[in-house]
Amino acid sequence: MKKIASTSDPLWYKDAIIYELHVRAFADSNNDGIGDLPGLMSRLEYLKDLGITCIWLLPFFPSPLRDDGYDISNYTDVHPAYGTLGDFKAFLDAAHLRGLQVMIELVVNHTSDQHPWFKAARQAPPGSAERNMYVWSDSEEKYKDARIIFTDTEKSNWTWDDTAKAYYWHRFFSHQPDLNYDSPLVMEEMLKAMRFWLDMGVDALRLDAIPYLCERDGTSCENLPETHAAVKTLRSAIDAGYANRLILAEANQWPADVRPYFGDGDECQMAFHFPLMPRIYMALRQEDRLPITDIMAQTPPIPDNCQWALFLRNHDELTLEMVTNDERDYMYFAYSADPRMRINVGIRRRLAPLVDNNRRRIELLNSLLLSFPGTPILYYGDEIGMGDNIYLGDRNGVRTPMQWTSDRNAGFSKCDPARLYLPVVMDPIYGYQVVNVEAQLSDQSSLLHWTRNMIALRKLFQVFGRGTLTFLNPSNRKILAYLRELNQGDGFRETVLCVANLSRFAQPVTLDLADYAGCEPVEMLGYVRFPTVTRDPYVLTLAPYSFIWLELQVASAVEEMPVD
Ligand code: GLC
Ligand code: CA
């Protein structure tokens, strides 16, 4: 029997606006310096007012927290610092009551070395079912074609275990042993964990580090057919037992390698578009649309029930794995002057500091995020232009407490400031005295108000989440222009023309809109009528870093239409 879902539309994720946050970073209800579920619950109205429709929670499970919770020691409970299972249920119900969906993490690839499965495995005899829940070897020679991902901390994907007297396999930190998907027990346990949260009513699962589930000698140990088979098993269990749920693939891969994670619409409904993200920053810095149009040209079509997940920033470094060597050099040069800003193969900075706190550039990037084909994901704090702290270790610089007010600890917690899980940002530009929710709520021209308006606008037009994309090809390459179109049935077609100026100077552009002759463009933010489209080139002038969205309305019947 299908379980009741929190939403009636099986394709709800196509129209969603996702907000990514860490419970620990959002709001602290008991003033111990650590954000918690009751704290998050008290901020649900804020999220509702922002207009987002789905909350993505980073891992909140019991964990030694050596990888911010991606090192799980129990899949079916809540870390005591964040609350109880009861608190989670209360949060989930409160979110659903407000029409918000909830996505959580299913960390399928690895556990903490403190997980009881691993503790048992290292004690168990070689070859036993318990031992085989992880990947063991007598030598480091096995699977040597697999790359190292955390290049700053790890020298090998194998670590010696003195208790087991063998090496165990790990694609990430050495305290995160990889699960062995050749063991039926592993899939059985993962299905149990998945059902535990789906039964409770969780709407979506982000499948963490999905390309690395299976390993085979002589391969890169990424995206193997066996891995896809495992993902399909998870998906069929969802389809068999639940309605309107979603799995999102975290596969940091080239578009052609991500495409198989959608299967024939029977694997993941969503996948992140990793290669697009750095190219948006590149296009902005080079004032040239080519990096964007080029990667979109390499992006294969996906099944009808599937959707790309788009983002500008997240809790990790701005990854530069999916770019060429030259592009990587350029990105490091352009966006990380201080070597402290770099980690692994990427840049650990937030959105606002990446673009020198330039409001027009922040808005331009968000306009792309909100109008490109896919579902946009906002990272907490970026809606108020929060800064980062590059002096904190690992990726903690982009994981500091949410800045609510100019009060002590940014209104995040009333604890002794020394007790905070991470210090709040305090510098004179991005510090909480200047950048905070309260101040921006009372300022009608704040980034927060702008973001709210844009989200509200996007939600009025289904074409953004569901329509096709066609690039126009104006000779001025500093201009990125594209059409989004959706057939609404009954001959009604929603057509939106988006034009963005990637340059720091004003730019003219002439667009070939002959196919739309007779249409009446209406600027969507102000509902301002623009000159009717004719067969002649359509001329626009754009201010520095500006964008314009025009709905191309079919002219009313009374007016003369050019015919031929
Ligand atoms: C994913 C997470 C990252 C984590 C890694 C290893 O890539 O996004 O934060 O460190 O998995 O668990
Ligand atoms: Ca707390």
Tab-separated table of C-alpha atoms in Angstrom, residues 381-542:
chain	number	residue	atom	x	y	z
A	381	GLY	CA	22.821	32.671	4.803
A	382	ASP	CA	23.430	33.459	1.149
A	383	GLU	CA	20.020	35.158	1.002
A	384	ILE	CA	21.419	37.857	3.303
A	385	GLY	CA	24.907	37.860	1.768
A	386	MET	CA	26.689	36.212	4.694
A	387	GLY	CA	30.480	36.124	4.634
A	388	ASP	CA	32.919	33.355	5.481
A	389	ASN	CA	35.918	32.858	7.768
A	390	ILE	CA	38.891	31.412	5.927
A	391	TYR	CA	40.863	31.064	9.165
A	392	LEU	CA	38.682	28.173	10.327
A	393	GLY	CA	39.782	24.638	9.407
A	394	ASP	CA	38.363	22.259	6.781
A	395	ARG	CA	35.167	23.702	5.237
A	396	ASN	CA	34.022	25.293	8.495
A	397	GLY	CA	34.521	28.788	7.142
A	398	VAL	CA	31.245	28.482	5.217
A	399	ARG	CA	29.408	26.734	8.077
A	400	THR	CA	29.285	29.491	10.716
A	401	PRO	CA	26.123	30.392	12.697
A	402	MET	CA	23.215	31.976	10.849
A	403	GLN	CA	23.135	35.728	11.460
A	404	TRP	CA	19.701	36.685	12.778
A	405	THR	CA	20.256	39.962	14.622
A	406	SER	CA	22.982	42.338	15.756
A	407	ASP	CA	22.670	40.988	19.310
A	408	ARG	CA	25.225	38.763	21.035
A	409	ASN	CA	26.140	35.703	18.911
A	410	ALA	CA	24.136	37.141	16.024
A	411	GLY	CA	20.921	36.158	17.803
A	412	PHE	CA	21.795	32.522	17.061
A	413	SER	CA	22.358	31.571	20.717
A	414	LYS	CA	22.446	33.240	24.100
A	415	CYS	CA	25.426	31.172	25.263
A	416	ASP	CA	28.842	32.440	26.283
A	417	PRO	CA	30.392	33.352	22.883
A	418	ALA	CA	33.355	31.095	23.656
A	419	ARG	CA	30.984	28.129	23.727
A	420	LEU	CA	29.637	28.471	20.164
A	421	TYR	CA	30.267	25.439	17.927
A	422	LEU	CA	32.026	27.903	15.590
A	423	PRO	CA	32.558	31.646	16.026
A	424	VAL	CA	30.114	33.979	14.284
A	425	VAL	CA	31.488	36.090	11.458
A	426	MET	CA	32.632	39.398	12.976
A	427	ASP	CA	34.606	41.265	10.345
A	428	PRO	CA	33.576	44.837	9.493
A	429	ILE	CA	32.049	43.945	6.097
A	430	TYR	CA	30.165	40.696	6.690
A	431	GLY	CA	29.978	40.717	10.500
A	432	TYR	CA	26.631	40.044	12.148
A	433	GLN	CA	26.358	43.649	13.316
A	434	VAL	CA	25.987	44.621	9.646
A	435	VAL	CA	24.689	41.500	7.901
A	436	ASN	CA	21.691	39.997	9.676
A	437	VAL	CA	18.085	39.000	9.026
A	438	GLU	CA	16.505	41.541	11.350
A	439	ALA	CA	18.215	44.507	9.731
A	440	GLN	CA	17.420	43.261	6.238
A	441	LEU	CA	13.778	42.671	7.066
A	442	SER	CA	13.420	46.321	7.994
A	443	ASP	CA	15.255	47.486	4.869
A	444	GLN	CA	13.020	47.280	1.805
A	445	SER	CA	15.992	47.369	-0.549
A	446	SER	CA	17.935	44.592	1.197
A	447	LEU	CA	19.209	41.469	-0.523
A	448	LEU	CA	16.787	39.465	1.612
A	449	HIS	CA	13.772	41.345	0.252
A	450	TRP	CA	15.110	41.082	-3.260
A	451	THR	CA	15.598	37.315	-2.868
A	452	ARG	CA	12.056	36.899	-1.540
A	453	ASN	CA	10.617	38.831	-4.475
A	454	MET	CA	12.557	36.792	-6.985
A	455	ILE	CA	11.479	33.513	-5.411
A	456	ALA	CA	7.852	34.655	-5.400
A	457	LEU	CA	8.128	35.665	-9.039
A	458	ARG	CA	9.696	32.407	-10.091
A	459	LYS	CA	6.896	30.477	-8.412
A	460	LEU	CA	4.299	32.252	-10.574
A	461	PHE	CA	5.759	30.716	-13.748
A	462	GLN	CA	5.897	26.960	-14.082
A	463	VAL	CA	8.031	27.366	-17.184
A	464	PHE	CA	11.143	27.888	-15.028
A	465	GLY	CA	10.938	24.469	-13.413
A	466	ARG	CA	9.439	22.545	-16.304
A	467	GLY	CA	10.100	24.335	-19.583
A	468	THR	CA	12.627	23.851	-22.366
A	469	LEU	CA	15.764	25.940	-22.819
A	470	THR	CA	16.929	27.515	-26.085
A	471	PHE	CA	19.955	29.802	-26.254
A	472	LEU	CA	19.878	32.784	-28.568
A	473	ASN	CA	23.090	33.591	-30.299
A	474	PRO	CA	23.629	37.373	-30.288
A	475	SER	CA	27.001	38.544	-31.598
A	476	ASN	CA	27.816	40.288	-28.304
A	477	ARG	CA	29.200	37.402	-26.232
A	478	LYS	CA	29.000	39.389	-22.993
A	479	ILE	CA	25.268	38.817	-23.234
A	480	LEU	CA	23.682	35.510	-22.256
A	481	ALA	CA	20.175	35.259	-23.744
A	482	TYR	CA	17.825	32.299	-23.626
A	483	LEU	CA	14.201	31.346	-24.039
A	484	ARG	CA	12.297	29.151	-21.613
A	485	GLU	CA	9.124	27.647	-23.031
A	486	LEU	CA	6.385	25.429	-21.725
A	487	ASN	CA	3.285	24.130	-23.454
A	488	GLN	CA	0.511	24.445	-20.915
A	489	GLY	CA	-2.051	22.602	-23.048
A	490	ASP	CA	-5.122	24.121	-24.741
A	491	GLY	CA	-2.785	25.918	-27.106
A	492	PHE	CA	-1.445	28.023	-24.245
A	493	ARG	CA	2.291	28.393	-24.179
A	494	GLU	CA	4.351	30.114	-21.484
A	495	THR	CA	7.381	31.817	-23.021
A	496	VAL	CA	10.003	33.735	-21.094
A	497	LEU	CA	13.003	35.513	-22.558
A	498	CYS	CA	15.934	35.912	-20.147
A	499	VAL	CA	18.783	38.247	-20.977
A	500	ALA	CA	21.817	38.705	-18.724
A	501	ASN	CA	24.731	41.105	-19.031
A	502	LEU	CA	27.892	39.383	-17.751
A	503	SER	CA	29.948	42.533	-18.144
A	504	ARG	CA	30.847	45.250	-15.671
A	505	PHE	CA	29.920	47.804	-18.344
A	506	ALA	CA	26.623	48.567	-20.053
A	507	GLN	CA	26.054	46.468	-23.188
A	508	PRO	CA	23.832	46.702	-26.241
A	509	VAL	CA	22.388	43.566	-27.790
A	510	THR	CA	20.273	42.744	-30.804
A	511	LEU	CA	18.257	39.539	-30.609
A	512	ASP	CA	16.733	37.555	-33.422
A	513	LEU	CA	13.162	37.039	-32.225
A	514	ALA	CA	11.576	36.733	-35.685
A	515	ASP	CA	9.799	33.517	-34.654
A	516	TYR	CA	8.013	35.527	-31.979
A	517	ALA	CA	6.968	38.465	-34.181
A	518	GLY	CA	3.781	39.992	-32.839
A	519	CYS	CA	4.470	38.983	-29.236
A	520	GLU	CA	4.303	41.615	-26.551
A	521	PRO	CA	7.143	41.383	-24.049
A	522	VAL	CA	6.259	42.228	-20.484
A	523	GLU	CA	9.063	42.788	-17.994
A	524	MET	CA	8.221	40.381	-15.214
A	525	LEU	CA	9.414	42.136	-12.051
A	526	GLY	CA	7.643	45.432	-12.730
A	527	TYR	CA	4.987	44.233	-15.182
A	528	VAL	CA	6.243	46.830	-17.650
A	529	ARG	CA	5.262	46.543	-21.313
A	530	PHE	CA	8.139	46.562	-23.812
A	531	PRO	CA	7.993	47.300	-27.558
A	532	THR	CA	6.227	44.631	-29.593
A	533	VAL	CA	8.477	42.028	-31.208
A	534	THR	CA	8.767	42.278	-34.992
A	535	ARG	CA	10.691	40.384	-37.629
A	536	ASP	CA	13.491	42.937	-37.249
A	537	PRO	CA	16.297	42.467	-34.736
A	538	TYR	CA	15.065	43.245	-31.226
A	539	VAL	CA	17.300	45.797	-29.534
A	540	LEU	CA	17.966	45.964	-25.794
A	541	THR	CA	20.497	47.843	-23.675
A	542	LEU	CA	21.556	46.349	-20.378
